[in-house]
PDB file of C-alpha atoms in Angstrom:
ATOM      1  CA  UNK A  27      20.320 -13.059 -49.231  1.00  0.00           C
ATOM      2  CA  UNK A  28      17.239 -11.219 -49.516  1.00  0.00           C
ATOM      3  CA  UNK A  29      15.829 -13.954 -47.130  1.00  0.00           C
ATOM      4  CA  UNK A  30      18.756 -13.233 -44.938  1.00  0.00           C
ATOM      5  CA  UNK A  31      17.792  -9.504 -44.609  1.00  0.00           C
ATOM      6  CA  UNK A  32      14.189  -9.928 -43.907  1.00  0.00           C
ATOM      7  CA  UNK A  33      15.085 -12.659 -41.256  1.00  0.00           C
ATOM      8  CA  UNK A  34      17.521 -10.329 -39.631  1.00  0.00           C
ATOM      9  CA  UNK A  35      14.692  -7.465 -40.095  1.00  0.00           C
ATOM     10  CA  UNK A  36      11.998  -9.147 -38.563  1.00  0.00           C
ATOM     11  CA  UNK A  37      14.044 -10.351 -35.981  1.00  0.00           C
ATOM     12  CA  UNK A  38      15.362  -6.809 -35.266  1.00  0.00           C
ATOM     13  CA  UNK A  39      11.389  -5.684 -35.322  1.00  0.00           C
ATOM     14  CA  UNK A  40      10.318  -8.738 -32.702  1.00  0.00           C
ATOM     15  CA  UNK A  41      13.330  -7.621 -30.345  1.00  0.00           C
ATOM     16  CA  UNK A  42      12.197  -3.841 -30.689  1.00  0.00           C
ATOM     17  CA  UNK A  43       8.817  -4.577 -30.082  1.00  0.00           C
ATOM     18  CA  UNK A  44       9.001  -6.955 -27.127  1.00  0.00           C
ATOM     19  CA  UNK A  45      11.476  -4.261 -25.375  1.00  0.00           C
ATOM     20  CA  UNK A  46       8.565  -1.761 -25.876  1.00  0.00           C
ATOM     21  CA  UNK A  47       6.278  -3.701 -23.912  1.00  0.00           C
ATOM     22  CA  UNK A  48       8.835  -3.180 -21.005  1.00  0.00           C
ATOM     23  CA  UNK A  49       7.401  -1.070 -18.491  1.00  0.00           C
ATOM     24  CA  UNK A  50       9.537   0.660 -15.439  1.00  0.00           C
ATOM     25  CA  UNK A  51       8.256   0.453 -11.959  1.00  0.00           C
ATOM     26  CA  UNK A  52       9.195   4.319 -11.261  1.00  0.00           C
ATOM     27  CA  UNK A  53      10.024   7.505 -13.131  1.00  0.00           C
ATOM     28  CA  UNK A  54      13.118   9.861 -11.781  1.00  0.00           C
ATOM     29  CA  UNK A  55      10.631  12.794 -12.274  1.00  0.00           C
ATOM     30  CA  UNK A  56      14.033  15.290 -11.195  1.00  0.00           C
ATOM     31  CA  UNK A  57      16.283  16.089  -8.538  1.00  0.00           C
ATOM     32  CA  UNK A  58      17.295  19.392  -7.647  1.00  0.00           C
ATOM     33  CA  UNK A  59      18.763  21.633  -4.844  1.00  0.00           C
ATOM     34  CA  UNK A  60      15.309  22.793  -3.466  1.00  0.00           C
ATOM     35  CA  UNK A  61      13.038  23.401  -0.143  1.00  0.00           C
ATOM     36  CA  UNK A  62      11.262  19.979   0.397  1.00  0.00           C
ATOM     37  CA  UNK A  63       7.879  21.713   0.867  1.00  0.00           C
ATOM     38  CA  UNK A  64       8.265  23.676  -2.887  1.00  0.00           C
ATOM     39  CA  UNK A  65       9.070  20.532  -4.476  1.00  0.00           C
ATOM     40  CA  UNK A  66       5.835  18.952  -2.924  1.00  0.00           C
ATOM     41  CA  UNK A  67       3.843  22.156  -3.451  1.00  0.00           C
ATOM     42  CA  UNK A  68       5.001  22.292  -6.986  1.00  0.00           C
ATOM     43  CA  UNK A  69       4.034  18.568  -7.576  1.00  0.00           C
ATOM     44  CA  UNK A  70       0.445  19.224  -5.879  1.00  0.00           C
ATOM     45  CA  UNK A  71      -0.009  22.379  -7.733  1.00  0.00           C
ATOM     46  CA  UNK A  72       1.095  20.537 -11.601  1.00  0.00           C
ATOM     47  CA  UNK A  73      -0.991  17.867 -10.816  1.00  0.00           C
ATOM     48  CA  UNK A  74      -4.025  19.593  -9.825  1.00  0.00           C
ATOM     49  CA  UNK A  75      -3.771  22.032 -13.029  1.00  0.00           C
ATOM     50  CA  UNK A  76      -3.458  18.755 -14.879  1.00  0.00           C
ATOM     51  CA  UNK A  77      -7.009  17.549 -13.635  1.00  0.00           C
ATOM     52  CA  UNK A  78      -5.506  14.851 -10.703  1.00  0.00           C
ATOM     53  CA  UNK A  79      -6.819  15.400  -7.365  1.00  0.00           C
ATOM     54  CA  UNK A  80      -4.626  15.186  -4.709  1.00  0.00           C
ATOM     55  CA  UNK A  81      -6.296  13.122  -1.648  1.00  0.00           C
ATOM     56  CA  UNK A  82      -3.352  12.623   1.089  1.00  0.00           C
ATOM     57  CA  UNK A  83       0.126  13.062   1.903  1.00  0.00           C
ATOM     58  CA  UNK A  84       2.413  12.481   5.006  1.00  0.00           C
ATOM     59  CA  UNK A  85       5.946  11.466   6.003  1.00  0.00           C
ATOM     60  CA  UNK A  86       6.957   7.744   5.391  1.00  0.00           C
ATOM     61  CA  UNK A  87       9.160   6.188   8.519  1.00  0.00           C
ATOM     62  CA  UNK A  88       8.247   9.829  10.162  1.00  0.00           C
ATOM     63  CA  UNK A  89      11.192  11.149   8.373  1.00  0.00           C
ATOM     64  CA  UNK A  90      11.385  14.668   7.256  1.00  0.00           C
ATOM     65  CA  UNK A  91      13.592  13.564   4.400  1.00  0.00           C
ATOM     66  CA  UNK A  92      10.973  11.473   3.096  1.00  0.00           C
ATOM     67  CA  UNK A  93       7.492  12.199   1.582  1.00  0.00           C
ATOM     68  CA  UNK A  94       4.546  11.394  -0.712  1.00  0.00           C
ATOM     69  CA  UNK A  95       1.971  12.760  -2.523  1.00  0.00           C
ATOM     70  CA  UNK A  96      -1.161  10.450  -3.299  1.00  0.00           C
ATOM     71  CA  UNK A  97      -3.896  11.631  -6.221  1.00  0.00           C
ATOM     72  CA  UNK A  98      -6.412  10.290  -8.399  1.00  0.00           C
ATOM     73  CA  UNK A  99      -9.011  11.410 -10.915  1.00  0.00           C
ATOM     74  CA  UNK A 100     -12.497  10.828 -12.058  1.00  0.00           C
ATOM     75  CA  UNK A 101     -11.657   8.701 -14.799  1.00  0.00           C
ATOM     76  CA  UNK A 102      -9.215   6.576 -13.380  1.00  0.00           C
ATOM     77  CA  UNK A 103     -11.591   6.039 -10.048  1.00  0.00           C
ATOM     78  CA  UNK A 104     -14.275   5.089 -12.765  1.00  0.00           C
ATOM     79  CA  UNK A 105     -12.657   2.321 -14.218  1.00  0.00           C
ATOM     80  CA  UNK A 106     -10.784   1.152 -11.194  1.00  0.00           C
ATOM     81  CA  UNK A 107     -14.420   0.443  -9.888  1.00  0.00           C
ATOM     82  CA  UNK A 108     -15.086  -1.478 -13.012  1.00  0.00           C
ATOM     83  CA  UNK A 109     -12.277  -4.131 -11.808  1.00  0.00           C
ATOM     84  CA  UNK A 110     -14.377  -6.084  -9.177  1.00  0.00           C
ATOM     85  CA  UNK A 111     -11.128  -8.009  -8.254  1.00  0.00           C
ATOM     86  CA  UNK A 112      -9.534  -5.109  -5.723  1.00  0.00           C
ATOM     87  CA  UNK A 113      -9.203  -2.787  -8.682  1.00  0.00           C
ATOM     88  CA  UNK A 114      -9.916   0.034  -6.643  1.00  0.00           C
ATOM     89  CA  UNK A 115      -6.100   0.031  -5.221  1.00  0.00           C
ATOM     90  CA  UNK A 116      -5.124   1.127  -8.786  1.00  0.00           C
ATOM     91  CA  UNK A 117      -7.052   4.331  -8.235  1.00  0.00           C
ATOM     92  CA  UNK A 118      -4.757   5.914  -6.258  1.00  0.00           C
ATOM     93  CA  UNK A 119      -1.369   6.962  -7.875  1.00  0.00           C
ATOM     94  CA  UNK A 120       1.508   8.349  -5.734  1.00  0.00           C
ATOM     95  CA  UNK A 121       4.675  10.867  -6.248  1.00  0.00           C
ATOM     96  CA  UNK A 122       7.667  10.216  -4.007  1.00  0.00           C
ATOM     97  CA  UNK A 123      10.120  12.809  -2.621  1.00  0.00           C
ATOM     98  CA  UNK A 124      13.797  11.664  -1.121  1.00  0.00           C
ATOM     99  CA  UNK A 125      16.246  14.765   0.624  1.00  0.00           C
ATOM    100  CA  UNK A 126      19.738  14.253   0.887  1.00  0.00           C
ATOM    101  CA  UNK A 127      21.714  17.071   1.565  1.00  0.00           C
ATOM    102  CA  UNK A 128      20.723  19.825  -0.136  1.00  0.00           C
ATOM    103  CA  UNK A 129      19.114  17.685  -2.948  1.00  0.00           C
ATOM    104  CA  UNK A 130      15.403  16.767  -3.726  1.00  0.00           C
ATOM    105  CA  UNK A 131      14.614  13.250  -5.805  1.00  0.00           C
ATOM    106  CA  UNK A 132      11.044  13.405  -7.199  1.00  0.00           C
ATOM    107  CA  UNK A 133      10.392  10.161  -8.317  1.00  0.00           C
ATOM    108  CA  UNK A 134       6.645   8.681  -9.027  1.00  0.00           C
ATOM    109  CA  UNK A 135       5.200   5.185  -9.570  1.00  0.00           C
ATOM    110  CA  UNK A 136       4.851   4.530 -13.415  1.00  0.00           C
ATOM    111  CA  UNK A 137       0.775   4.432 -13.700  1.00  0.00           C
ATOM    112  CA  UNK A 138       0.783   1.798 -16.245  1.00  0.00           C
ATOM    113  CA  UNK A 139       3.078  -0.085 -14.128  1.00  0.00           C
ATOM    114  CA  UNK A 140       0.284  -0.236 -11.905  1.00  0.00           C
ATOM    115  CA  UNK A 141      -2.127  -0.704 -14.151  1.00  0.00           C
ATOM    116  CA  UNK A 142      -0.917  -3.870 -15.742  1.00  0.00           C
ATOM    117  CA  UNK A 143      -0.415  -5.327 -12.212  1.00  0.00           C
ATOM    118  CA  UNK A 144      -3.683  -4.976 -10.504  1.00  0.00           C
ATOM    119  CA  UNK A 145      -6.338  -4.680 -13.347  1.00  0.00           C
ATOM    120  CA  UNK A 146      -6.258  -8.383 -14.352  1.00  0.00           C
ATOM    121  CA  UNK A 147      -9.398  -9.320 -16.294  1.00  0.00           C
ATOM    122  CA  UNK A 148     -10.341  -7.164 -18.943  1.00  0.00           C
ATOM    123  CA  UNK A 149      -7.634  -4.633 -19.150  1.00  0.00           C
ATOM    124  CA  UNK A 150      -7.916  -5.043 -22.844  1.00  0.00           C
ATOM    125  CA  UNK A 151     -10.816  -3.231 -23.095  1.00  0.00           C
ATOM    126  CA  UNK A 152      -9.346  -0.115 -21.252  1.00  0.00           C
ATOM    127  CA  UNK A 153      -5.819  -0.354 -22.357  1.00  0.00           C
ATOM    128  CA  UNK A 154      -6.489   2.873 -24.157  1.00  0.00           C
ATOM    129  CA  UNK A 155      -7.958   5.055 -21.640  1.00  0.00           C
ATOM    130  CA  UNK A 156      -5.302   3.828 -19.028  1.00  0.00           C
ATOM    131  CA  UNK A 157      -2.279   4.631 -21.535  1.00  0.00           C
ATOM    132  CA  UNK A 158      -3.872   8.217 -21.558  1.00  0.00           C
ATOM    133  CA  UNK A 159      -4.100   8.747 -17.781  1.00  0.00           C
ATOM    134  CA  UNK A 160      -0.645   7.539 -17.537  1.00  0.00           C
ATOM    135  CA  UNK A 161       0.598   9.992 -20.109  1.00  0.00           C
ATOM    136  CA  UNK A 162      -1.336  12.720 -18.675  1.00  0.00           C
ATOM    137  CA  UNK A 163       0.457  12.350 -15.088  1.00  0.00           C
ATOM    138  CA  UNK A 164       3.481  11.882 -16.809  1.00  0.00           C
ATOM    139  CA  UNK A 165       2.966  14.977 -18.455  1.00  0.00           C
ATOM    140  CA  UNK A 166       1.875  16.812 -15.079  1.00  0.00           C
ATOM    141  CA  UNK A 167       5.038  16.065 -13.593  1.00  0.00           C
ATOM    142  CA  UNK A 168       7.061  17.110 -16.528  1.00  0.00           C
ATOM    143  CA  UNK A 169       6.318  20.661 -15.363  1.00  0.00           C
ATOM    144  CA  UNK A 170       8.051  20.037 -12.126  1.00  0.00           C
ATOM    145  CA  UNK A 171      11.024  17.665 -13.452  1.00  0.00           C
ATOM    146  CA  UNK A 172      12.074  16.807 -17.066  1.00  0.00           C
ATOM    147  CA  UNK A 173      14.932  13.910 -16.313  1.00  0.00           C
ATOM    148  CA  UNK A 174      11.998  10.635 -16.119  1.00  0.00           C
ATOM    149  CA  UNK A 175      14.851   8.528 -16.227  1.00  0.00           C
ATOM    150  CA  UNK A 176      13.355   4.767 -15.870  1.00  0.00           C
ATOM    151  CA  UNK A 177      14.352   2.781 -12.200  1.00  0.00           C
ATOM    152  CA  UNK A 178      13.254   0.656  -9.825  1.00  0.00           C
ATOM    153  CA  UNK A 179      13.035  -3.018 -12.450  1.00  0.00           C
ATOM    154  CA  UNK A 180      11.075  -3.240 -15.702  1.00  0.00           C
ATOM    155  CA  UNK A 181       8.727  -6.062 -16.585  1.00  0.00           C
ATOM    156  CA  UNK A 182       6.473  -6.562 -19.552  1.00  0.00           C
ATOM    157  CA  UNK A 183       2.733  -6.606 -19.540  1.00  0.00           C
ATOM    158  CA  UNK A 184       2.538 -10.509 -19.789  1.00  0.00           C
ATOM    159  CA  UNK A 185       4.786 -10.701 -16.516  1.00  0.00           C
ATOM    160  CA  UNK A 186       2.749  -7.854 -14.641  1.00  0.00           C
ATOM    161  CA  UNK A 187      -0.915  -9.739 -15.227  1.00  0.00           C
ATOM    162  CA  UNK A 188       0.608 -12.487 -13.824  1.00  0.00           C
ATOM    163  CA  UNK A 189       3.438 -11.520 -11.266  1.00  0.00           C
ATOM    164  CA  UNK A 190       4.574 -13.292  -8.327  1.00  0.00           C
ATOM    165  CA  UNK A 191       7.952 -13.088  -7.033  1.00  0.00           C
ATOM    166  CA  UNK A 192       9.135 -16.711  -6.614  1.00  0.00           C
ATOM    167  CA  UNK A 193       7.548 -20.284  -7.034  1.00  0.00           C
ATOM    168  CA  UNK A 194       5.216 -20.514  -4.305  1.00  0.00           C
ATOM    169  CA  UNK A 195       4.611 -16.960  -3.670  1.00  0.00           C
ATOM    170  CA  UNK A 196       1.402 -15.279  -3.521  1.00  0.00           C
ATOM    171  CA  UNK A 197      -0.176 -13.553  -6.773  1.00  0.00           C
ATOM    172  CA  UNK A 198      -2.611 -10.658  -6.922  1.00  0.00           C
ATOM    173  CA  UNK A 199      -5.614 -12.626  -6.661  1.00  0.00           C
ATOM    174  CA  UNK A 200      -4.283 -14.326  -3.189  1.00  0.00           C
ATOM    175  CA  UNK A 201      -5.311 -11.301  -0.970  1.00  0.00           C
ATOM    176  CA  UNK A 202      -5.339 -11.887   2.580  1.00  0.00           C
ATOM    177  CA  UNK A 203      -8.706 -11.201   4.023  1.00  0.00           C
ATOM    178  CA  UNK A 204      -8.543  -9.456   7.581  1.00  0.00           C
ATOM    179  CA  UNK A 205     -12.200  -9.251   8.879  1.00  0.00           C
ATOM    180  CA  UNK A 206     -15.848  -9.644   8.014  1.00  0.00           C
ATOM    181  CA  UNK A 207     -18.529  -6.927   8.817  1.00  0.00           C
ATOM    182  CA  UNK A 208     -22.035  -7.230   9.153  1.00  0.00           C
ATOM    183  CA  UNK A 209     -22.064  -4.620   6.699  1.00  0.00           C
ATOM    184  CA  UNK A 210     -20.148  -1.983   4.698  1.00  0.00           C
ATOM    185  CA  UNK A 211     -21.096   0.777   6.906  1.00  0.00           C
ATOM    186  CA  UNK A 212     -20.036  -1.132  10.061  1.00  0.00           C
ATOM    187  CA  UNK A 213     -16.417  -2.010   8.286  1.00  0.00           C
ATOM    188  CA  UNK A 214     -16.042   1.594   7.649  1.00  0.00           C
ATOM    189  CA  UNK A 215     -16.950   3.125  10.713  1.00  0.00           C
ATOM    190  CA  UNK A 216     -14.508   0.360  12.702  1.00  0.00           C
ATOM    191  CA  UNK A 217     -11.730   1.105  10.231  1.00  0.00           C
ATOM    192  CA  UNK A 218     -12.110   4.990  10.298  1.00  0.00           C
ATOM    193  CA  UNK A 219     -12.689   5.002  14.084  1.00  0.00           C
ATOM    194  CA  UNK A 220      -9.212   2.585  14.827  1.00  0.00           C
ATOM    195  CA  UNK A 221      -7.390   5.016  12.667  1.00  0.00           C
ATOM    196  CA  UNK A 222      -8.574   8.264  14.157  1.00  0.00           C
ATOM    197  CA  UNK A 223      -7.317   6.432  17.367  1.00  0.00           C
ATOM    198  CA  UNK A 224      -4.144   5.664  15.824  1.00  0.00           C
ATOM    199  CA  UNK A 225      -4.663   2.045  16.685  1.00  0.00           C
ATOM    200  CA  UNK A 226      -1.286  -0.114  16.055  1.00  0.00           C
ATOM    201  CA  UNK A 227       0.693   3.350  15.440  1.00  0.00           C
ATOM    202  CA  UNK A 228      -0.816   3.764  12.086  1.00  0.00           C
ATOM    203  CA  UNK A 229      -1.950   7.114  10.921  1.00  0.00           C
ATOM    204  CA  UNK A 230      -4.614   7.852   8.098  1.00  0.00           C
ATOM    205  CA  UNK A 231      -2.907   9.004   4.985  1.00  0.00           C
ATOM    206  CA  UNK A 232      -5.783   9.014   2.455  1.00  0.00           C
ATOM    207  CA  UNK A 233      -9.293   7.149   2.126  1.00  0.00           C
ATOM    208  CA  UNK A 234     -11.512   7.008  -1.002  1.00  0.00           C
ATOM    209  CA  UNK A 235     -15.080   5.621   0.086  1.00  0.00           C
ATOM    210  CA  UNK A 236     -17.426   4.567  -2.810  1.00  0.00           C
ATOM    211  CA  UNK A 237     -20.883   4.034  -1.041  1.00  0.00           C
ATOM    212  CA  UNK A 238     -22.819   2.818  -3.541  1.00  0.00           C
ATOM    213  CA  UNK A 239     -20.299   0.056  -4.950  1.00  0.00           C
ATOM    214  CA  UNK A 240     -19.927  -0.488  -1.174  1.00  0.00           C
ATOM    215  CA  UNK A 241     -16.301  -0.222  -1.950  1.00  0.00           C
ATOM    216  CA  UNK A 242     -13.886   1.792   0.349  1.00  0.00           C
ATOM    217  CA  UNK A 243      -9.529   2.165   0.622  1.00  0.00           C
ATOM    218  CA  UNK A 244      -7.653   3.370   2.892  1.00  0.00           C
ATOM    219  CA  UNK A 245      -3.906   4.305   2.694  1.00  0.00           C
ATOM    220  CA  UNK A 246      -1.958   3.735   6.020  1.00  0.00           C
ATOM    221  CA  UNK A 247       1.156   5.320   7.454  1.00  0.00           C
ATOM    222  CA  UNK A 248       2.762   2.430   9.499  1.00  0.00           C
ATOM    223  CA  UNK A 249       4.510   4.034  12.378  1.00  0.00           C
ATOM    224  CA  UNK A 250       6.091   1.637  14.686  1.00  0.00           C
ATOM    225  CA  UNK A 251       9.612   2.227  14.118  1.00  0.00           C
ATOM    226  CA  UNK A 252      10.327  -1.675  14.954  1.00  0.00           C
ATOM    227  CA  UNK A 253       7.813  -3.266  12.640  1.00  0.00           C
ATOM    228  CA  UNK A 254       6.899  -0.176  10.412  1.00  0.00           C
ATOM    229  CA  UNK A 255       8.351   1.706   7.332  1.00  0.00           C
ATOM    230  CA  UNK A 256      10.833   3.168   9.691  1.00  0.00           C
ATOM    231  CA  UNK A 257      12.211  -0.299   9.614  1.00  0.00           C
ATOM    232  CA  UNK A 258      11.940  -1.783   6.185  1.00  0.00           C
ATOM    233  CA  UNK A 259      12.102   0.989   3.899  1.00  0.00           C
ATOM    234  CA  UNK A 260      15.794   1.385   4.590  1.00  0.00           C
ATOM    235  CA  UNK A 261      16.287  -1.886   4.016  1.00  0.00           C
ATOM    236  CA  UNK A 262      14.209  -2.572   1.050  1.00  0.00           C
ATOM    237  CA  UNK A 263      15.168   1.100  -0.592  1.00  0.00           C
ATOM    238  CA  UNK A 264      13.759   4.174   0.471  1.00  0.00           C
ATOM    239  CA  UNK A 265      14.529   5.372  -3.338  1.00  0.00           C
ATOM    240  CA  UNK A 266      10.886   3.685  -3.955  1.00  0.00           C
ATOM    241  CA  UNK A 267       9.033   5.576  -1.499  1.00  0.00           C
ATOM    242  CA  UNK A 268       6.198   6.296  -4.073  1.00  0.00           C
ATOM    243  CA  UNK A 269       5.166   2.786  -3.375  1.00  0.00           C
ATOM    244  CA  UNK A 270       3.710   4.093   0.284  1.00  0.00           C
ATOM    245  CA  UNK A 271       1.498   3.676   1.438  1.00  0.00           C
ATOM    246  CA  UNK A 272       0.217   0.643   2.101  1.00  0.00           C
ATOM    247  CA  UNK A 273      -3.546   0.053   1.813  1.00  0.00           C
ATOM    248  CA  UNK A 274      -6.860  -1.607   3.338  1.00  0.00           C
ATOM    249  CA  UNK A 275      -9.529  -2.283   0.910  1.00  0.00           C
ATOM    250  CA  UNK A 276     -12.781  -2.967   2.001  1.00  0.00           C
ATOM    251  CA  UNK A 277     -15.463  -4.747  -0.538  1.00  0.00           C
ATOM    252  CA  UNK A 278     -18.790  -5.150   0.506  1.00  0.00           C
ATOM    253  CA  UNK A 279     -18.332  -6.475   3.980  1.00  0.00           C
ATOM    254  CA  UNK A 280     -14.755  -8.066   3.679  1.00  0.00           C
ATOM    255  CA  UNK A 281     -11.639  -6.168   4.706  1.00  0.00           C
ATOM    256  CA  UNK A 282      -8.489  -7.695   2.952  1.00  0.00           C
ATOM    257  CA  UNK A 283      -4.638  -6.177   2.066  1.00  0.00           C
ATOM    258  CA  UNK A 284      -2.556  -7.705  -0.813  1.00  0.00           C
ATOM    259  CA  UNK A 285       0.048  -9.973   0.496  1.00  0.00           C
ATOM    260  CA  UNK A 286       3.348  -8.108   1.635  1.00  0.00           C
ATOM    261  CA  UNK A 287       5.284 -10.997  -0.213  1.00  0.00           C
ATOM    262  CA  UNK A 288       3.297  -9.591  -3.538  1.00  0.00           C
ATOM    263  CA  UNK A 289       3.005  -6.181  -3.025  1.00  0.00           C
ATOM    264  CA  UNK A 290       6.629  -5.510  -1.574  1.00  0.00           C
ATOM    265  CA  UNK A 291       8.169  -7.705  -4.259  1.00  0.00           C
ATOM    266  CA  UNK A 292       5.993  -5.932  -7.291  1.00  0.00           C
ATOM    267  CA  UNK A 293       7.219  -2.569  -6.121  1.00  0.00           C
ATOM    268  CA  UNK A 294      10.642  -3.961  -5.857  1.00  0.00           C
ATOM    269  CA  UNK A 295      11.251  -5.945  -8.274  1.00  0.00           C
ATOM    270  CA  UNK A 296      15.194  -5.964  -8.153  1.00  0.00           C
ATOM    271  CA  UNK A 297      15.016  -7.284  -4.680  1.00  0.00           C
ATOM    272  CA  UNK A 298      17.453 -10.195  -4.159  1.00  0.00           C
ATOM    273  CA  UNK A 299      16.326 -12.974  -1.891  1.00  0.00           C
ATOM    274  CA  UNK A 300      18.884 -12.191   0.588  1.00  0.00           C
ATOM    275  CA  UNK A 301      17.322  -8.807   0.860  1.00  0.00           C
ATOM    276  CA  UNK A 302      14.039 -10.291   1.131  1.00  0.00           C
ATOM    277  CA  UNK A 303      14.797 -12.625   4.091  1.00  0.00           C
ATOM    278  CA  UNK A 304      16.339  -9.478   5.956  1.00  0.00           C
ATOM    279  CA  UNK A 305      12.326  -8.059   6.276  1.00  0.00           C
ATOM    280  CA  UNK A 306      11.307 -11.895   6.449  1.00  0.00           C
ATOM    281  CA  UNK A 307       8.921 -10.755   9.350  1.00  0.00           C
ATOM    282  CA  UNK A 308       7.647  -7.535   7.680  1.00  0.00           C
ATOM    283  CA  UNK A 309       4.525  -8.986   5.495  1.00  0.00           C
ATOM    284  CA  UNK A 310       3.407 -10.793   8.723  1.00  0.00           C
ATOM    285  CA  UNK A 311       3.777  -7.463  10.744  1.00  0.00           C
ATOM    286  CA  UNK A 312       2.264  -5.568   8.585  1.00  0.00           C
ATOM    287  CA  UNK A 313      -0.727  -8.080   8.250  1.00  0.00           C
ATOM    288  CA  UNK A 314      -1.354  -8.110  12.008  1.00  0.00           C
ATOM    289  CA  UNK A 315      -1.149  -4.155  12.103  1.00  0.00           C
ATOM    290  CA  UNK A 316      -3.971  -3.766   9.117  1.00  0.00           C
ATOM    291  CA  UNK A 317      -6.070  -6.606  11.179  1.00  0.00           C
ATOM    292  CA  UNK A 318      -6.017  -4.848  14.187  1.00  0.00           C
ATOM    293  CA  UNK A 319      -7.446  -1.689  12.447  1.00  0.00           C
ATOM    294  CA  UNK A 320     -10.676  -4.012  11.529  1.00  0.00           C
ATOM    295  CA  UNK A 321     -11.284  -5.524  14.802  1.00  0.00           C
TER     296      UNK A 321
END
């Protein structure tokens, strides 16, 4: 009987431990009757007061009912730059806003979910520091809302570290190269000029240029109504608006993006194959638009 109790206790502990390792893609920070601008400003103030820097904001799909703010911190940027395979993509986190009638939903991507997915080799050495940054971000947003209901699907660390949607679908490592330049400086110049012109019906949401490391990340608004955010967000679900904007990363002299079949699936982990088929052209459309910014 004693052995049976021990086995049961061990199994129960194992189940609890496994469940504790699961991370939700997003948190619903709170919902309330408020003005969208007030919700955004309150969130920006809360992040700034906690040592984060807000680096961009915009309305995805040109919708007044959707908004995103992007933020980072020196500690996060330092860690992210230590991961040479596009780690800087995880240096920027996002808060989403969705207005429905007089109600505004405030959500945030779960920082640790993103860290596990984007920081592959060597994350164990930085895990404690990353967990601290994640908690710091959540605590900052608790000044705005206290719900923090997990949503959007859950994945554990092991699955996030080797995430792909289905067999034969891309992994994080399978980034899509857009262009090569004669130098890092030339790449920055061309991408910035194209964004300033709004080439491909785009706009710059944020940029982070790390000259010493020869890394730059550009958050890009996809404004074309037929191929951009206004087209695919309503299909996949704009409750996940904190997944946006999509990014270009320039490392040394090579510009690339994460494949749409990876990035969209990661940020919408509960997406069915049927829904994915409805946006079958979206990954290619995004790549074509981003590539145009490098030419």
